[in-house]
PDB file of C-alpha atoms in Angstrom:
ATOM      1  CA  LEU X 743     -63.692  18.841  -0.904  1.00 44.00           C
ATOM      2  CA  GLY X 744     -62.259  15.828  -2.620  1.00 46.00           C
ATOM      3  CA  LEU X 745     -64.753  15.941  -5.508  1.00 48.00           C
ATOM      4  CA  ARG X 746     -63.682  14.740  -8.907  1.00 52.00           C
ATOM      5  CA  THR X 747     -63.334  17.370 -11.599  1.00 55.00           C
ATOM      6  CA  ARG X 748     -63.291  16.806 -15.321  1.00 56.00           C
ATOM      7  CA  PRO X 749     -59.844  17.175 -16.867  1.00 58.00           C
ATOM      8  CA  THR X 750     -59.297  20.054 -19.254  1.00 57.00           C
ATOM      9  CA  TYR X 751     -57.312  19.704 -22.434  1.00 52.00           C
ATOM     10  CA  PRO X 752     -55.521  22.940 -23.375  1.00 53.00           C
ATOM     11  CA  SER X 753     -55.187  23.754 -27.034  1.00 48.00           C
ATOM     12  CA  LEU X 754     -51.890  23.875 -28.856  1.00 45.00           C
ATOM     13  CA  ASN X 755     -52.391  27.272 -30.457  1.00 47.00           C
ATOM     14  CA  SER X 756     -50.699  30.385 -29.157  1.00 45.00           C
ATOM     15  CA  GLY X 757     -53.921  31.999 -27.961  1.00 48.00           C
ATOM     16  CA  GLY X 758     -54.495  29.356 -25.247  1.00 49.00           C
ATOM     17  CA  LYS X 759     -58.061  28.677 -26.415  1.00 52.00           C
ATOM     18  CA  ARG X 760     -59.151  25.169 -27.100  1.00 51.00           C
ATOM     19  CA  SER X 761     -60.171  24.792 -30.708  1.00 58.00           C
ATOM     20  CA  GLY X 762     -63.362  23.016 -31.628  1.00 62.00           C
ATOM     21  CA  ILE X 763     -61.508  20.393 -33.618  1.00 65.00           C
ATOM     22  CA  MET X 764     -59.193  19.477 -30.730  1.00 63.00           C
ATOM     23  CA  ALA X 765     -62.111  19.321 -28.307  1.00 62.00           C
ATOM     24  CA  GLN X 766     -64.069  17.041 -30.558  1.00 70.00           C
ATOM     25  CA  THR X 767     -61.090  14.760 -31.163  1.00 75.00           C
ATOM     26  CA  VAL X 768     -59.109  14.521 -27.898  1.00 77.00           C
ATOM     27  CA  GLU X 769     -61.893  14.413 -25.335  1.00 79.00           C
ATOM     28  CA  PRO X 770     -63.787  11.426 -26.774  1.00 82.00           C
ATOM     29  CA  LEU X 771     -60.501   9.553 -27.086  1.00 85.00           C
ATOM     30  CA  MET X 772     -59.640  10.194 -23.423  1.00 86.00           C
ATOM     31  CA  VAL X 773     -63.111   9.062 -22.331  1.00 86.00           C
ATOM     32  CA  LYS X 774     -62.740   5.830 -24.252  1.00 87.00           C
ATOM     33  CA  LEU X 775     -59.224   5.322 -22.924  1.00 89.00           C
ATOM     34  CA  GLY X 776     -60.405   5.844 -19.336  1.00 89.00           C
ATOM     35  CA  ALA X 777     -63.227   3.352 -19.813  1.00 90.00           C
ATOM     36  CA  ALA X 778     -60.788   0.819 -21.244  1.00 90.00           C
ATOM     37  CA  VAL X 779     -58.378   1.247 -18.310  1.00 91.00           C
ATOM     38  CA  ARG X 780     -61.191   0.828 -15.780  1.00 91.00           C
ATOM     39  CA  GLU X 781     -62.437  -2.284 -17.548  1.00 91.00           C
ATOM     40  CA  CYS X 782     -58.909  -3.720 -17.543  1.00 91.00           C
ATOM     41  CA  GLY X 783     -58.686  -3.103 -13.795  1.00 87.00           C
ATOM     42  CA  GLN X 784     -61.967  -4.903 -13.205  1.00 88.00           C
ATOM     43  CA  ASN X 785     -60.805  -7.823 -15.328  1.00 88.00           C
ATOM     44  CA  PHE X 786     -57.550  -8.034 -13.378  1.00 88.00           C
ATOM     45  CA  ASP X 787     -59.528  -8.054 -10.123  1.00 84.00           C
ATOM     46  CA  ARG X 788     -61.703 -10.900 -11.375  1.00 84.00           C
ATOM     47  CA  LEU X 789     -58.635 -12.824 -12.505  1.00 86.00           C
ATOM     48  CA  GLY X 790     -56.943 -12.388  -9.134  1.00 84.00           C
ATOM     49  CA  SER X 791     -60.076 -13.520  -7.279  1.00 80.00           C
ATOM     50  CA  PHE X 792     -60.324 -16.563  -9.556  1.00 82.00           C
ATOM     51  CA  LEU X 793     -56.692 -17.504  -8.898  1.00 83.00           C
ATOM     52  CA  GLN X 794     -57.128 -17.132  -5.130  1.00 78.00           C
ATOM     53  CA  GLY X 795     -60.110 -19.465  -5.159  1.00 77.00           C
ATOM     54  CA  ARG X 796     -62.073 -19.501  -1.922  1.00 71.00           C
ATOM     55  CA  TYR X 797     -59.682 -16.945  -0.445  1.00 69.00           C
ATOM     56  CA  GLY X 798     -60.553 -14.396  -3.114  1.00 68.00           C
ATOM     57  CA  HIS X 799     -62.989 -12.480  -0.936  1.00 67.00           C
ATOM     58  CA  LEU X 800     -61.558 -13.330   2.477  1.00 67.00           C
ATOM     59  CA  GLU X 801     -61.559 -10.316   4.787  1.00 63.00           C
ATOM     60  CA  LYS X 802     -58.440  -9.784   6.843  1.00 63.00           C
ATOM     61  CA  LEU X 803     -59.220  -8.887  10.434  1.00 63.00           C
ATOM     62  CA  GLN X 804     -56.692  -7.793  13.008  1.00 61.00           C
ATOM     63  CA  ARG X 805     -56.578 -10.309  15.798  1.00 66.00           C
ATOM     64  CA  THR X 806     -56.892  -8.986  19.323  1.00 70.00           C
ATOM     65  CA  ARG X 807     -53.624  -9.315  21.193  1.00 80.00           C
ATOM     66  CA  ARG X 808     -53.745  -9.944  24.895  1.00 86.00           C
ATOM     67  CA  ILE X 809     -50.171  -8.806  25.582  1.00 88.00           C
ATOM     68  CA  ASN X 810     -49.158  -5.430  24.141  1.00 89.00           C
ATOM     69  CA  HIS X 811     -45.909  -3.504  24.603  1.00 88.00           C
ATOM     70  CA  PHE X 812     -45.826   0.262  25.040  1.00 89.00           C
ATOM     71  CA  ASN X 813     -42.705   2.433  25.115  1.00 85.00           C
ATOM     72  CA  ASN X 814     -40.476  -0.643  25.356  1.00 85.00           C
ATOM     73  CA  ALA X 815     -42.413  -1.907  28.407  1.00 89.00           C
ATOM     74  CA  MET X 816     -44.002  -5.351  28.359  1.00 90.00           C
ATOM     75  CA  PRO X 817     -46.461  -6.879  30.844  1.00 91.00           C
ATOM     76  CA  GLN X 818     -44.748  -9.196  33.322  1.00 92.00           C
ATOM     77  CA  GLY X 819     -45.868 -12.188  35.350  1.00 90.00           C
ATOM     78  CA  TYR X 820     -48.857 -13.070  33.199  1.00 88.00           C
ATOM     79  CA  GLN X 821     -47.395 -16.535  32.652  1.00 88.00           C
ATOM     80  CA  GLY X 822     -48.395 -17.472  36.209  1.00 89.00           C
ATOM     81  CA  ALA X 823     -51.960 -16.217  35.892  1.00 91.00           C
ATOM     82  CA  LYS X 824     -54.808 -18.687  36.170  1.00 92.00           C
ATOM     83  CA  PHE X 825     -56.702 -17.203  33.254  1.00 93.00           C
ATOM     84  CA  ILE X 826     -56.328 -14.312  30.819  1.00 93.00           C
ATOM     85  CA  ALA X 827     -59.280 -14.067  28.451  1.00 92.00           C
ATOM     86  CA  PRO X 828     -58.620 -13.944  24.701  1.00 90.00           C
ATOM     87  CA  SER X 829     -60.317 -10.531  24.493  1.00 90.00           C
ATOM     88  CA  ALA X 830     -58.532  -9.035  27.512  1.00 93.00           C
ATOM     89  CA  ASN X 831     -55.787  -6.449  26.988  1.00 93.00           C
ATOM     90  CA  LEU X 832     -52.627  -6.003  29.044  1.00 94.00           C
ATOM     91  CA  ILE X 833     -50.753  -2.953  27.819  1.00 93.00           C
ATOM     92  CA  GLY X 834     -47.372  -1.592  28.825  1.00 92.00           C
ATOM     93  CA  ASP X 835     -45.833  -1.711  32.315  1.00 92.00           C
ATOM     94  CA  VAL X 836     -48.198  -4.185  33.988  1.00 94.00           C
ATOM     95  CA  THR X 837     -47.128  -6.734  36.600  1.00 94.00           C
ATOM     96  CA  LEU X 838     -49.373  -9.640  37.557  1.00 94.00           C
ATOM     97  CA  ASP X 839     -48.582 -11.922  40.453  1.00 92.00           C
ATOM     98  CA  GLU X 840     -49.452 -15.606  40.467  1.00 92.00           C
ATOM     99  CA  GLY X 841     -53.024 -16.840  40.663  1.00 92.00           C
ATOM    100  CA  CYS X 842     -54.635 -13.800  39.013  1.00 94.00           C
ATOM    101  CA  SER X 843     -57.361 -13.830  36.399  1.00 94.00           C
ATOM    102  CA  VAL X 844     -58.276 -11.181  33.830  1.00 95.00           C
ATOM    103  CA  TRP X 845     -61.664 -11.726  32.241  1.00 95.00           C
ATOM    104  CA  TYR X 846     -63.288 -10.914  28.938  1.00 94.00           C
ATOM    105  CA  ASN X 847     -62.896  -7.383  27.517  1.00 93.00           C
ATOM    106  CA  ALA X 848     -61.026  -6.188  30.595  1.00 95.00           C
ATOM    107  CA  VAL X 849     -58.276  -3.609  30.004  1.00 95.00           C
ATOM    108  CA  ILE X 850     -55.205  -3.064  32.179  1.00 95.00           C
ATOM    109  CA  ARG X 851     -53.274  -0.139  30.773  1.00 93.00           C
ATOM    110  CA  GLY X 852     -49.813   0.772  32.032  1.00 91.00           C
ATOM    111  CA  ASP X 853     -48.856   3.411  29.505  1.00 89.00           C
ATOM    112  CA  ARG X 854     -48.042   6.452  31.676  1.00 87.00           C
ATOM    113  CA  GLY X 855     -47.165   4.593  34.854  1.00 90.00           C
ATOM    114  CA  LYS X 856     -47.013   1.180  36.492  1.00 93.00           C
ATOM    115  CA  VAL X 857     -49.826  -1.206  37.342  1.00 94.00           C
ATOM    116  CA  MET X 858     -48.890  -3.705  40.068  1.00 95.00           C
ATOM    117  CA  ILE X 859     -51.408  -6.408  40.951  1.00 96.00           C
ATOM    118  CA  GLY X 860     -50.855  -8.866  43.818  1.00 94.00           C
ATOM    119  CA  LYS X 861     -51.611 -12.527  44.217  1.00 93.00           C
ATOM    120  CA  ASN X 862     -54.993 -14.164  43.565  1.00 94.00           C
ATOM    121  CA  CYS X 863     -56.681 -11.021  42.237  1.00 95.00           C
ATOM    122  CA  HIS X 864     -59.594 -11.146  39.808  1.00 96.00           C
ATOM    123  CA  VAL X 865     -60.316  -8.427  37.242  1.00 96.00           C
ATOM    124  CA  LEU X 866     -63.721  -9.255  35.847  1.00 96.00           C
ATOM    125  CA  ASP X 867     -65.427  -8.503  32.551  1.00 94.00           C
ATOM    126  CA  ARG X 868     -65.168  -4.981  31.083  1.00 94.00           C
ATOM    127  CA  ALA X 869     -63.217  -3.633  34.046  1.00 96.00           C
ATOM    128  CA  VAL X 870     -60.657  -0.918  33.274  1.00 96.00           C
ATOM    129  CA  ILE X 871     -57.471  -0.260  35.235  1.00 96.00           C
ATOM    130  CA  ARG X 872     -55.503   2.681  33.892  1.00 93.00           C
ATOM    131  CA  CYS X 873     -52.561   4.867  34.798  1.00 91.00           C
ATOM    132  CA  GLY X 874     -52.736   8.635  35.160  1.00 83.00           C
ATOM    133  CA  ILE X 875     -51.040  11.636  33.622  1.00 79.00           C
ATOM    134  CA  LEU X 876     -51.102  13.961  36.647  1.00 76.00           C
ATOM    135  CA  SER X 877     -49.301  13.786  40.003  1.00 77.00           C
ATOM    136  CA  VAL X 878     -50.434  10.205  40.706  1.00 82.00           C
ATOM    137  CA  ARG X 879     -49.618   7.752  37.948  1.00 87.00           C
ATOM    138  CA  ASP X 880     -49.194   4.252  39.422  1.00 92.00           C
ATOM    139  CA  VAL X 881     -51.808   1.697  40.447  1.00 94.00           C
ATOM    140  CA  LYS X 882     -51.000  -0.585  43.385  1.00 95.00           C
ATOM    141  CA  ILE X 883     -53.347  -3.469  44.139  1.00 96.00           C
ATOM    142  CA  GLY X 884     -52.737  -5.902  46.983  1.00 94.00           C
ATOM    143  CA  ASN X 885     -53.557  -9.595  47.295  1.00 95.00           C
ATOM    144  CA  ASP X 886     -56.979 -11.265  47.075  1.00 94.00           C
ATOM    145  CA  VAL X 887     -58.693  -8.248  45.506  1.00 95.00           C
ATOM    146  CA  VAL X 888     -61.781  -8.549  43.302  1.00 95.00           C
ATOM    147  CA  ILE X 889     -62.584  -5.822  40.784  1.00 96.00           C
ATOM    148  CA  ASP X 890     -66.071  -6.595  39.559  1.00 95.00           C
ATOM    149  CA  SER X 891     -67.534  -6.136  36.092  1.00 94.00           C
ATOM    150  CA  GLY X 892     -67.454  -2.668  34.575  1.00 95.00           C
ATOM    151  CA  ALA X 893     -65.460  -1.025  37.373  1.00 96.00           C
ATOM    152  CA  VAL X 894     -63.024   1.771  36.490  1.00 96.00           C
ATOM    153  CA  VAL X 895     -59.866   2.096  38.557  1.00 96.00           C
ATOM    154  CA  ALA X 896     -57.702   5.197  38.134  1.00 93.00           C
ATOM    155  CA  PRO X 897     -54.221   5.537  39.761  1.00 93.00           C
ATOM    156  CA  CYS X 898     -54.808   4.612  43.403  1.00 94.00           C
ATOM    157  CA  GLN X 899     -53.884   2.148  46.136  1.00 95.00           C
ATOM    158  CA  ILE X 900     -56.038  -0.871  47.018  1.00 96.00           C
ATOM    159  CA  ALA X 901     -55.077  -2.969  50.048  1.00 95.00           C
ATOM    160  CA  ASP X 902     -55.413  -6.722  50.537  1.00 94.00           C
ATOM    161  CA  GLY X 903     -58.824  -8.340  50.516  1.00 92.00           C
ATOM    162  CA  ALA X 904     -60.738  -5.352  49.120  1.00 94.00           C
ATOM    163  CA  TYR X 905     -63.769  -5.758  46.892  1.00 95.00           C
ATOM    164  CA  ILE X 906     -64.645  -3.204  44.207  1.00 95.00           C
ATOM    165  CA  GLY X 907     -68.267  -3.578  43.120  1.00 93.00           C
ATOM    166  CA  ALA X 908     -69.616  -3.613  39.597  1.00 94.00           C
ATOM    167  CA  ASN X 909     -69.539  -0.257  37.756  1.00 95.00           C
ATOM    168  CA  ALA X 910     -67.804   1.444  40.674  1.00 95.00           C
ATOM    169  CA  VAL X 911     -65.368   4.274  39.899  1.00 96.00           C
ATOM    170  CA  LEU X 912     -62.150   4.925  41.825  1.00 95.00           C
ATOM    171  CA  LEU X 913     -60.696   8.323  40.961  1.00 93.00           C
ATOM    172  CA  GLU X 914     -57.055   9.364  41.099  1.00 92.00           C
ATOM    173  CA  GLY X 915     -55.174   9.324  44.363  1.00 91.00           C
ATOM    174  CA  CYS X 916     -57.725   7.486  46.512  1.00 93.00           C
ATOM    175  CA  LYS X 917     -56.737   4.807  49.032  1.00 94.00           C
ATOM    176  CA  ILE X 918     -58.799   1.710  49.796  1.00 94.00           C
ATOM    177  CA  GLY X 919     -58.014  -0.094  53.046  1.00 93.00           C
ATOM    178  CA  PRO X 920     -57.867  -3.845  53.726  1.00 93.00           C
ATOM    179  CA  GLY X 921     -61.204  -5.621  53.631  1.00 90.00           C
ATOM    180  CA  VAL X 922     -63.071  -2.560  52.345  1.00 92.00           C
ATOM    181  CA  VAL X 923     -66.075  -3.168  50.101  1.00 93.00           C
ATOM    182  CA  ILE X 924     -67.068  -0.539  47.534  1.00 93.00           C
ATOM    183  CA  SER X 925     -70.714  -0.918  46.606  1.00 92.00           C
ATOM    184  CA  PRO X 926     -71.771  -1.293  42.951  1.00 93.00           C
ATOM    185  CA  GLY X 927     -72.023   2.057  41.195  1.00 93.00           C
ATOM    186  CA  ALA X 928     -70.252   3.999  43.939  1.00 93.00           C
ATOM    187  CA  VAL X 929     -67.789   6.769  43.103  1.00 95.00           C
ATOM    188  CA  VAL X 930     -64.733   7.268  45.309  1.00 94.00           C
ATOM    189  CA  PRO X 931     -63.556  10.891  44.889  1.00 93.00           C
ATOM    190  CA  GLU X 932     -59.994  12.003  44.293  1.00 92.00           C
ATOM    191  CA  PHE X 933     -57.531  11.537  47.177  1.00 91.00           C
ATOM    192  CA  ALA X 934     -60.227  10.056  49.435  1.00 91.00           C
ATOM    193  CA  GLU X 935     -59.030   7.577  52.074  1.00 92.00           C
ATOM    194  CA  LEU X 936     -61.420   4.755  52.920  1.00 92.00           C
ATOM    195  CA  LEU X 937     -59.258   2.752  55.310  1.00 90.00           C
ATOM    196  CA  LYS X 938     -61.664   1.294  57.911  1.00 89.00           C
ATOM    197  CA  PRO X 939     -63.249  -2.056  57.000  1.00 89.00           C
ATOM    198  CA  GLY X 940     -66.849  -1.721  55.921  1.00 88.00           C
ATOM    199  CA  VAL X 941     -69.171  -1.163  52.983  1.00 91.00           C
ATOM    200  CA  TYR X 942     -68.914   2.220  51.275  1.00 92.00           C
ATOM    201  CA  GLY X 943     -71.476   3.386  48.763  1.00 89.00           C
ATOM    202  CA  GLY X 944     -73.015   6.455  47.215  1.00 87.00           C
ATOM    203  CA  VAL X 945     -71.899   9.221  44.920  1.00 88.00           C
ATOM    204  CA  PRO X 946     -69.521  10.211  46.306  1.00 89.00           C
ATOM    205  CA  ALA X 947     -68.481   7.517  48.784  1.00 88.00           C
ATOM    206  CA  ARG X 948     -67.236   9.280  51.914  1.00 82.00           C
ATOM    207  CA  GLU X 949     -65.295   8.246  54.973  1.00 77.00           C
ATOM    208  CA  GLY X 950     -67.496   7.728  58.022  1.00 70.00           C
ATOM    209  CA  GLU X 951     -70.540   6.729  55.973  1.00 72.00           C
ATOM    210  CA  SER X 952     -69.834   3.007  55.859  1.00 71.00           C
ATOM    211  CA  THR X 953     -71.811   0.078  57.186  1.00 81.00           C
ATOM    212  CA  ILE X 954     -70.353  -2.953  58.919  1.00 83.00           C
ATOM    213  CA  LEU X 955     -70.111  -6.099  56.836  1.00 82.00           C
ATOM    214  CA  SER X 956     -72.174  -8.907  58.368  1.00 83.00           C
ATOM    215  CA  LYS X 957     -70.858 -12.409  58.891  1.00 86.00           C
ATOM    216  CA  GLU X 958     -73.049 -13.791  56.108  1.00 88.00           C
ATOM    217  CA  GLU X 959     -71.834 -11.157  53.672  1.00 86.00           C
ATOM    218  CA  SER X 960     -68.206 -11.852  54.551  1.00 88.00           C
ATOM    219  CA  GLU X 961     -68.729 -15.564  53.951  1.00 90.00           C
ATOM    220  CA  ALA X 962     -70.486 -14.822  50.654  1.00 90.00           C
ATOM    221  CA  LEU X 963     -67.535 -12.720  49.457  1.00 90.00           C
ATOM    222  CA  ALA X 964     -65.073 -15.438  50.443  1.00 90.00           C
ATOM    223  CA  THR X 965     -67.154 -18.032  48.603  1.00 92.00           C
ATOM    224  CA  LYS X 966     -67.306 -15.798  45.533  1.00 91.00           C
ATOM    225  CA  LYS X 967     -63.520 -15.510  45.457  1.00 91.00           C
ATOM    226  CA  LEU X 968     -63.148 -19.286  45.648  1.00 92.00           C
ATOM    227  CA  ASN X 969     -65.713 -19.766  42.889  1.00 93.00           C
ATOM    228  CA  LEU X 970     -63.929 -17.242  40.697  1.00 93.00           C
ATOM    229  CA  ALA X 971     -60.649 -19.096  41.146  1.00 92.00           C
ATOM    230  CA  GLU X 972     -62.247 -22.412  40.179  1.00 92.00           C
ATOM    231  CA  LEU X 973     -64.111 -20.855  37.250  1.00 93.00           C
ATOM    232  CA  ALA X 974     -60.904 -19.267  35.987  1.00 93.00           C
ATOM    233  CA  VAL X 975     -59.278 -22.691  35.803  1.00 92.00           C
ATOM    234  CA  ASP X 976     -62.237 -24.037  33.819  1.00 90.00           C
ATOM    235  CA  HIS X 977     -62.155 -21.129  31.367  1.00 91.00           C
ATOM    236  CA  GLU X 978     -58.420 -21.502  30.898  1.00 90.00           C
ATOM    237  CA  ARG X 979     -58.850 -25.181  30.095  1.00 87.00           C
ATOM    238  CA  MET X 980     -61.674 -24.530  27.642  1.00 85.00           C
ATOM    239  CA  ASN X 981     -59.784 -21.735  25.871  1.00 84.00           C
ATOM    240  CA  THR X 982     -56.611 -23.775  25.485  1.00 82.00           C
ATOM    241  CA  THR X 983     -58.247 -27.057  24.457  1.00 78.00           C
ATOM    242  CA  THR X 984     -58.200 -27.732  20.732  1.00 77.00           C
ATOM    243  CA  ILE X 985     -61.224 -28.831  18.722  1.00 76.00           C
ATOM    244  CA  GLU X 986     -59.697 -32.268  18.248  1.00 79.00           C
ATOM    245  CA  GLN X 987     -59.338 -32.721  21.997  1.00 79.00           C
ATOM    246  CA  LEU X 988     -62.917 -31.588  22.632  1.00 77.00           C
ATOM    247  CA  THR X 989     -64.189 -33.988  19.973  1.00 82.00           C
ATOM    248  CA  HIS X 990     -62.223 -36.856  21.522  1.00 82.00           C
ATOM    249  CA  GLU X 991     -63.633 -36.067  24.976  1.00 80.00           C
ATOM    250  CA  ARG X 992     -67.180 -36.069  23.614  1.00 82.00           C
ATOM    251  CA  VAL X 993     -66.634 -39.412  21.891  1.00 85.00           C
ATOM    252  CA  VAL X 994     -65.264 -40.909  25.109  1.00 84.00           C
ATOM    253  CA  LEU X 995     -68.225 -39.592  27.134  1.00 84.00           C
ATOM    254  CA  LYS X 996     -70.658 -40.928  24.545  1.00 84.00           C
ATOM    255  CA  ASP X 997     -69.082 -44.390  24.697  1.00 82.00           C
ATOM    256  CA  MET X 998     -69.216 -44.354  28.506  1.00 83.00           C
ATOM    257  CA  LEU X 999     -72.909 -43.424  28.481  1.00 82.00           C
ATOM    258  CA  GLU X1000     -73.756 -46.105  25.937  1.00 80.00           C
ATOM    259  CA  THR X1001     -71.893 -48.700  28.009  1.00 81.00           C
ATOM    260  CA  ARG X1002     -73.750 -47.720  31.172  1.00 77.00           C
ATOM    261  CA  LEU X1003     -77.121 -47.658  29.417  1.00 77.00           C
ATOM    262  CA  ASN X1004     -76.587 -51.145  27.995  1.00 77.00           C
ATOM    263  CA  ASP X1005     -75.493 -52.547  31.357  1.00 73.00           C
ATOM    264  CA  PRO X1006     -78.614 -53.601  33.332  1.00 69.00           C
ATOM    265  CA  ASN X1007     -76.674 -53.714  36.581  1.00 69.00           C
ATOM    266  CA  GLU X1008     -75.297 -50.193  36.111  1.00 61.00           C
ATOM    267  CA  PHE X1009     -78.366 -48.307  34.885  1.00 55.00           C
ATOM    268  CA  HIS X1010     -81.926 -49.156  35.847  1.00 55.00           C
ATOM    269  CA  ILE X1011     -85.164 -47.344  36.676  1.00 53.00           C
ATOM    270  CA  ARG X1012     -86.494 -47.771  40.146  1.00 53.00           C
ATOM    271  CA  PRO X1013     -90.265 -48.055  40.529  1.00 51.00           C
ATOM    272  CA  THR X1014     -90.392 -45.313  43.177  1.00 47.00           C
ATOM    273  CA  HIS X1015     -88.631 -42.778  40.951  1.00 46.00           C
ATOM    274  CA  VAL X1016     -90.796 -42.780  37.825  1.00 45.00           C
ATOM    275  CA  ASN X1017     -94.500 -42.045  37.488  1.00 49.00           C
ATOM    276  CA  ARG X1018     -95.387 -42.056  33.819  1.00 46.00           C
ATOM    277  CA  ALA X1019     -97.818 -39.408  32.586  1.00 48.00           C
ATOM    278  CA  PRO X1020    -101.035 -40.438  30.833  1.00 51.00           C
ATOM    279  CA  ASN X1021    -100.759 -41.136  27.125  1.00 52.00           C
ATOM    280  CA  VAL X1022    -102.742 -38.998  24.675  1.00 48.00           C
ATOM    281  CA  THR X1023    -103.973 -40.766  21.546  1.00 51.00           C
ATOM    282  CA  PRO X1024    -104.080 -39.007  18.141  1.00 49.00           C
ATOM    283  CA  THR X1025    -107.846 -38.606  18.543  1.00 52.00           C
ATOM    284  CA  GLY X1026    -107.394 -36.704  21.793  1.00 49.00           C
ATOM    285  CA  ASN X1027    -108.413 -39.503  24.176  1.00 54.00           C
ATOM    286  CA  VAL X1028    -106.407 -39.845  27.375  1.00 49.00           C
ATOM    287  CA  GLU X1029    -105.369 -43.355  28.252  1.00 52.00           C
ATOM    288  CA  GLY X1030    -104.760 -44.477  31.780  1.00 50.00           C
ATOM    289  CA  GLY X1031    -101.447 -43.704  33.333  1.00 45.00           C
ATOM    290  CA  LEU X1032     -98.933 -46.448  33.845  1.00 43.00           C
ATOM    291  CA  THR X1033     -96.963 -46.527  37.055  1.00 41.00           C
ATOM    292  CA  PHE X1034     -93.702 -48.449  37.275  1.00 38.00           C
TER     293      PHE X1034
END
């Protein structure tokens, strides 16, 4: 069980029994020797920590790698992506087309097959795209597809313009048609084909049980895709900007604000915009309000 046992010290006589004299002499010496060795080890540890200075007790953590090879396969095309979060993971045979974004804690795993993602696709936070180990192994995703937060995509085919809702699950072998919307939390069963445009929901999501997407909902989805593209650019800029650059930008903004505040022609309070609240004295009396 991994428990420590006390060492035994066999006697030197022919009978194999430990004599009382040997037991009283050798065992105390070994105990003292063990204590001395342990104390020396502790002293060496203190000396090493002292020599390392402030790095003496620095914990070494493994940094998360966004790009990971697997079986001599490396992700491709990620250089043209708008944004790949520092905590996202691209593993193995993954191909990203230009304009894509992979958000925080998302995982795209191409270990047993290929994952091919088209242009301007967005894989949001905590989404998982994985290959399979059965008859269907590859994942094919078209252009302008959004996979919302927490969705799980097994080996399947997703056509252009589809939207996979948050926490939805796409099982192996299913096919999603162009412009199809999978509702949040829906489960698409294995080898299901949802090809007609519409909104599919439920557990499981079945063909023929969809609702037509209204004009307002279509416009909202288009606006969301545009906002995601713009937000991806902002996150990429913030994650690649150094602390020195951020500090310089803040100093410049502070100087601009001070200049505008000190310029009476640039910054002034209009009488119609400000109505000052009544002043309260330390004794609790309310003075009359002053209107500019």
